[in-house]
PDB file of C-alpha atoms in Angstrom:
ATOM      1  CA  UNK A   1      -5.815  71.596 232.106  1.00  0.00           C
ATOM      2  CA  UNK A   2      -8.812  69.350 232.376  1.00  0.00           C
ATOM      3  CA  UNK A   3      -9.249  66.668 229.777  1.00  0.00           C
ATOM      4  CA  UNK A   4     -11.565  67.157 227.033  1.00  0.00           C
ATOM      5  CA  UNK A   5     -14.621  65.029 226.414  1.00  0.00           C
ATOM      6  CA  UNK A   6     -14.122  62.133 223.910  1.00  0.00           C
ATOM      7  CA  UNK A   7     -15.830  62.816 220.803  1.00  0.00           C
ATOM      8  CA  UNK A   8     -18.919  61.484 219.950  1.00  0.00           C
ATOM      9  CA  UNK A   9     -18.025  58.196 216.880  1.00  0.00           C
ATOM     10  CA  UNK A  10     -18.521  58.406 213.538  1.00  0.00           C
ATOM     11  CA  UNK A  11     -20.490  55.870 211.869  1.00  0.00           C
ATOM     12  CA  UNK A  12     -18.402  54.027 209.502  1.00  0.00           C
ATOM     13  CA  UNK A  13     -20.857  54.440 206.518  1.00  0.00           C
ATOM     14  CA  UNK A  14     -20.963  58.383 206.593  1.00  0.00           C
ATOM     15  CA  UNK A  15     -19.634  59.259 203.600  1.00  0.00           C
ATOM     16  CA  UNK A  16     -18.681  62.761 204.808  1.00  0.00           C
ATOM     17  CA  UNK A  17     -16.489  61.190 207.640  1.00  0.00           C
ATOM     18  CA  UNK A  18     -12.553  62.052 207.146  1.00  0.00           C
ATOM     19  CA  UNK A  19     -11.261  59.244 204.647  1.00  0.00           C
ATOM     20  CA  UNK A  20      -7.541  58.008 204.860  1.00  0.00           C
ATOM     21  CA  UNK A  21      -4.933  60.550 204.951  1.00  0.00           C
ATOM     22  CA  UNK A  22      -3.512  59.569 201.567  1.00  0.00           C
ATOM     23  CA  UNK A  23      -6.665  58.888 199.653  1.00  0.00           C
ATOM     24  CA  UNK A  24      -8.033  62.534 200.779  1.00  0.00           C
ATOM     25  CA  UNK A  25      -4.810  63.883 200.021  1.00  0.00           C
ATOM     26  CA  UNK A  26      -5.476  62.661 196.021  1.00  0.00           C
ATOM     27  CA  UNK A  27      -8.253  64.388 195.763  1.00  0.00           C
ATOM     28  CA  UNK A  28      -8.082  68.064 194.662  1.00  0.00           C
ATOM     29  CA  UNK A  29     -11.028  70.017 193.189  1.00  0.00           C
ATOM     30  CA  UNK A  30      -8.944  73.362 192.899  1.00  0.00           C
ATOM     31  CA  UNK A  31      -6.611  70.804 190.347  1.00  0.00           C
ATOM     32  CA  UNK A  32      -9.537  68.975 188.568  1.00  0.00           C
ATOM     33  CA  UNK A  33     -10.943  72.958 188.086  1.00  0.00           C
ATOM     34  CA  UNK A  34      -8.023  73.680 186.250  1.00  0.00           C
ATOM     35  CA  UNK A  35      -8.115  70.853 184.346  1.00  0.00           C
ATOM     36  CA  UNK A  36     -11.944  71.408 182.885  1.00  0.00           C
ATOM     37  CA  UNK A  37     -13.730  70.396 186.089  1.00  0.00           C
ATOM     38  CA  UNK A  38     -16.484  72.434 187.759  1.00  0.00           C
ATOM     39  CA  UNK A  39     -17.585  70.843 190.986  1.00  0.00           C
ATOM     40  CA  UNK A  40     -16.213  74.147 192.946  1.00  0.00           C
ATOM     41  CA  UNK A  41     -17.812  76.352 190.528  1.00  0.00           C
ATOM     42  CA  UNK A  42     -21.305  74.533 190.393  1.00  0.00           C
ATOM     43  CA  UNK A  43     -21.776  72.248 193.580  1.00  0.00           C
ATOM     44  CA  UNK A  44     -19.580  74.010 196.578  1.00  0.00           C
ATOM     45  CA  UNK A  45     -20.656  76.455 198.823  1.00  0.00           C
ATOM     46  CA  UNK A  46     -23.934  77.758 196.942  1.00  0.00           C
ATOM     47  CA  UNK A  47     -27.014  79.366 198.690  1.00  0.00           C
ATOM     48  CA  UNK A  48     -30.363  78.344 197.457  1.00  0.00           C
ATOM     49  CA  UNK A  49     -30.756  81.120 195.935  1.00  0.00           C
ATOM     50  CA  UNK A  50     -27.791  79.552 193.632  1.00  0.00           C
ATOM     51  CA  UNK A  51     -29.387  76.892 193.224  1.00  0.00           C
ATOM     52  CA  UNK A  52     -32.849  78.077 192.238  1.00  0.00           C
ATOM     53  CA  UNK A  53     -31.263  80.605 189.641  1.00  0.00           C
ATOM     54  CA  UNK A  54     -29.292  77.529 187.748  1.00  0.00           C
ATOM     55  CA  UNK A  55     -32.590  75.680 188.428  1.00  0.00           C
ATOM     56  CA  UNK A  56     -33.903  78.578 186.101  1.00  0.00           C
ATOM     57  CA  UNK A  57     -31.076  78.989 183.737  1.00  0.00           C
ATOM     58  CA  UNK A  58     -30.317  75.093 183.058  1.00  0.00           C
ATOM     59  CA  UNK A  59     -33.012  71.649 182.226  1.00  0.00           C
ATOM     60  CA  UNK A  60     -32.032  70.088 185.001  1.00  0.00           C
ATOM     61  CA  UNK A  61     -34.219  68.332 187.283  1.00  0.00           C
ATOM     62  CA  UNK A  62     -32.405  69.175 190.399  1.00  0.00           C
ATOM     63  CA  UNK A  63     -29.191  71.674 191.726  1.00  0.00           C
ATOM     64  CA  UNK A  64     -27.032  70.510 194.550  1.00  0.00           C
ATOM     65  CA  UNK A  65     -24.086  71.715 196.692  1.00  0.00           C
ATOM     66  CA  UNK A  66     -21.861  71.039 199.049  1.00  0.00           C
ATOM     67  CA  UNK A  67     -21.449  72.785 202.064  1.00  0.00           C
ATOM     68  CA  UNK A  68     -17.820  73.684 201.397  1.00  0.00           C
ATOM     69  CA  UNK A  69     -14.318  72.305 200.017  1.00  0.00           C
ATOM     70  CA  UNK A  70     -13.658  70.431 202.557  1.00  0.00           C
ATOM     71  CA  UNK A  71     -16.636  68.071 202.493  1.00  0.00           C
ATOM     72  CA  UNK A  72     -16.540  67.854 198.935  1.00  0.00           C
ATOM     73  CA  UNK A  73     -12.823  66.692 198.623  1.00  0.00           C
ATOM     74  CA  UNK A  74     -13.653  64.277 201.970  1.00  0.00           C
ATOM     75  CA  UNK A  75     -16.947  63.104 200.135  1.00  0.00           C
ATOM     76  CA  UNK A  76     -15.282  62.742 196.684  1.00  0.00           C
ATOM     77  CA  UNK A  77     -12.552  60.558 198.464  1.00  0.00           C
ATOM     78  CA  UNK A  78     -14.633  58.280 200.397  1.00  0.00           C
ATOM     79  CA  UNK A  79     -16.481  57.421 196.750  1.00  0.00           C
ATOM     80  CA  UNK A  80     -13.462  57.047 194.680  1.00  0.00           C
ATOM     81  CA  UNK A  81     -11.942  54.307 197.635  1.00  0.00           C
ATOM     82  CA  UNK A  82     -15.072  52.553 198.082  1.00  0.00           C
ATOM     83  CA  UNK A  83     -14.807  51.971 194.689  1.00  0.00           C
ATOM     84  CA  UNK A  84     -11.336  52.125 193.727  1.00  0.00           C
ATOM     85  CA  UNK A  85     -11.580  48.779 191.511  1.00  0.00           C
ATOM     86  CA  UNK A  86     -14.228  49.734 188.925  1.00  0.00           C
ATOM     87  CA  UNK A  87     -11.491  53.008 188.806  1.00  0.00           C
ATOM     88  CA  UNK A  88      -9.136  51.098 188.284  1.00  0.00           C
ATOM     89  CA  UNK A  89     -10.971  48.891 185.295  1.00  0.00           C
ATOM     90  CA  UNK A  90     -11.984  52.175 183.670  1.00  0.00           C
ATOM     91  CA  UNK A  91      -8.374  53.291 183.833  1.00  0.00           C
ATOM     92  CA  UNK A  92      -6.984  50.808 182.771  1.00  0.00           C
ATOM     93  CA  UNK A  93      -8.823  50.253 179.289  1.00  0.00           C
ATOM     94  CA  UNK A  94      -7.051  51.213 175.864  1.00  0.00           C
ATOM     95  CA  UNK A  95      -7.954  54.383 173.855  1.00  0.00           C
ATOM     96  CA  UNK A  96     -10.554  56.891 174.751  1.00  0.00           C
ATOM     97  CA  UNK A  97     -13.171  56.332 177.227  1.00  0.00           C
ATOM     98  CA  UNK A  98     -16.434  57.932 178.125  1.00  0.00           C
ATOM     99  CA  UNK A  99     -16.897  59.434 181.589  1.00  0.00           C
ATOM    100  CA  UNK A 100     -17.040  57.189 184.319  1.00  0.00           C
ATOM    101  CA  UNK A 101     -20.036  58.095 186.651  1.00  0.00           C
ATOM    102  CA  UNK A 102     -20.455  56.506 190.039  1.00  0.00           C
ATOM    103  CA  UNK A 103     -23.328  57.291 192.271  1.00  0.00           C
ATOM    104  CA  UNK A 104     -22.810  56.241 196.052  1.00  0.00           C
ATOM    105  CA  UNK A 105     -26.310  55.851 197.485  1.00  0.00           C
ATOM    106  CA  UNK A 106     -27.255  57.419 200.880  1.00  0.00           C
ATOM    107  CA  UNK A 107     -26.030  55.159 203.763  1.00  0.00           C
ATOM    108  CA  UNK A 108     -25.924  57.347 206.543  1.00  0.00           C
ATOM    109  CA  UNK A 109     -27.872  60.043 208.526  1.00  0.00           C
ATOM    110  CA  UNK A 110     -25.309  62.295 208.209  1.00  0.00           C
ATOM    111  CA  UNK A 111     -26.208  65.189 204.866  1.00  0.00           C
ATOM    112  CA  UNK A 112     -23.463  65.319 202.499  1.00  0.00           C
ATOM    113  CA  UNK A 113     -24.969  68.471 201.129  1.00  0.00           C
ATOM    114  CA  UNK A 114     -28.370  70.264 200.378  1.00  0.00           C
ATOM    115  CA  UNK A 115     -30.550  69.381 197.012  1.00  0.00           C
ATOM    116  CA  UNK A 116     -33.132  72.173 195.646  1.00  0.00           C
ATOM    117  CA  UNK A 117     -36.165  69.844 193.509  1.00  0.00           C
ATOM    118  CA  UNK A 118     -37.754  71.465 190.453  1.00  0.00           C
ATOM    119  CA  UNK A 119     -40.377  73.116 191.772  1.00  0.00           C
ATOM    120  CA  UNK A 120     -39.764  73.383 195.724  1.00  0.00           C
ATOM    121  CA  UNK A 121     -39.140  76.132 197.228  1.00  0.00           C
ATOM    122  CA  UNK A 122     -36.597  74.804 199.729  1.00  0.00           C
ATOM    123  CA  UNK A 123     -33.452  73.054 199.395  1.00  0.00           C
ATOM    124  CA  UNK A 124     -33.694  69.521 201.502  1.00  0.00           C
ATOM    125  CA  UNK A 125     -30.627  67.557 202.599  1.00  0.00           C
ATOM    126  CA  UNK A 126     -28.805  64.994 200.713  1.00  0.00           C
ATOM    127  CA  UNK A 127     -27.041  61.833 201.572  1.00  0.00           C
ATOM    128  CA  UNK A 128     -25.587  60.956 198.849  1.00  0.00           C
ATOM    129  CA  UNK A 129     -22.818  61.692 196.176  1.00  0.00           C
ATOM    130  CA  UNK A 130     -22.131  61.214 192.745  1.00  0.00           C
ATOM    131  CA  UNK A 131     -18.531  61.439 190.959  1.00  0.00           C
ATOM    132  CA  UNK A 132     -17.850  61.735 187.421  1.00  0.00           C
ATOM    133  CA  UNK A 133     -14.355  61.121 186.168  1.00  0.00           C
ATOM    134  CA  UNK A 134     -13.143  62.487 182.594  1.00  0.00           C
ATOM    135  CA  UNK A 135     -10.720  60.407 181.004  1.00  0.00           C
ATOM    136  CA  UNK A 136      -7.391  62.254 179.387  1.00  0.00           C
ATOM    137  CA  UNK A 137      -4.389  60.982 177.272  1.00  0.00           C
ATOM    138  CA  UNK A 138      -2.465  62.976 180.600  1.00  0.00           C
ATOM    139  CA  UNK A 139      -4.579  61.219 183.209  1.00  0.00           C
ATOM    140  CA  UNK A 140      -8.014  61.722 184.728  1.00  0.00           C
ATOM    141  CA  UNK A 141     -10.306  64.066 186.536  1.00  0.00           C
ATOM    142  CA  UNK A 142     -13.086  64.905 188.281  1.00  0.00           C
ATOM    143  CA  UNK A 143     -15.047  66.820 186.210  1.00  0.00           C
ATOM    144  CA  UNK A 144     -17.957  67.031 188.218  1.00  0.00           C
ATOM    145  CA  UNK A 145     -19.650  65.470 191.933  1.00  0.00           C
ATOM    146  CA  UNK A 146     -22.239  66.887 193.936  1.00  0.00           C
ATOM    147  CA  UNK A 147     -24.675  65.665 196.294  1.00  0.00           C
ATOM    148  CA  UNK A 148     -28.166  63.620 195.213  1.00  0.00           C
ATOM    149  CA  UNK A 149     -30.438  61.388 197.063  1.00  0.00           C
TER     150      UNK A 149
END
């Protein structure tokens, strides 16, 4: 059997690249879902044809997705380690807390999902992510991330 090529690298700031084992391994969607998140439901997998029709239905400014689980739990993981101490800050405070939102800015090449403007007719790549954690007596969440730019 012949040896196969060496793969091409990753660059270290693609926030779609395959995080540590144990950090991805943290992250579950399908959990936070149960729990009262909707990043699956709203931002995985969607056609632009999704997109458009919540463009439509909802006053938002912009509908995103992901191109599947996989990315968005990789994605989601890179964000939450990169910044893992204002987490922990937010987590650590007493009493109730309003969602913690953290946008990571593009810093790669590499899309971390598709974006469909208000008003375009096409969905364009994004680069980068936001996360929004929901604070619970029981824990937190992540009620919602999906791609921006």
């Amino acid at each position: 059997m012949a040896p196969s090529a060496p793969s091409a690298p990753v660059p270290e700031d693609n926030c779609a690249r395959r995080p540590d084992p144990a950090a991805s391994a943290a992250v579950d969607l399908r959990r936070d879902e149960r729990q009262g998140g909707h990043t699956i439901a709203r931002h995985v997998g969607r056609t632009d044809a999704q997109l458009r029709a919540r463009l439509n239905r909802e006053s938002i400014a912009a509908a995103s997705t992901y191109p599947d689980l996989a990315t968005a739990e990789r994605v989601v993981a890179v964000v939450l380690a990169e910044n893992e101490r204002a987490v922990l800050r937010w987590v650590s405070r007493r009493g109730a807390r309003a969602n913690l939102a953290i946008h990571r800015r593009a810093r790669s090449a590499l899309p971390t999902g598709r974006i469909l403007q208000r008003g375009r007719e096409s969905a364009d790549e994004a680069f980068g992510a936001v996360v929004v954690l929901r604070w619970r007596q029981e824990g937190h969440y992540v009620l919602t991330s999906y791609p921006e730019n």
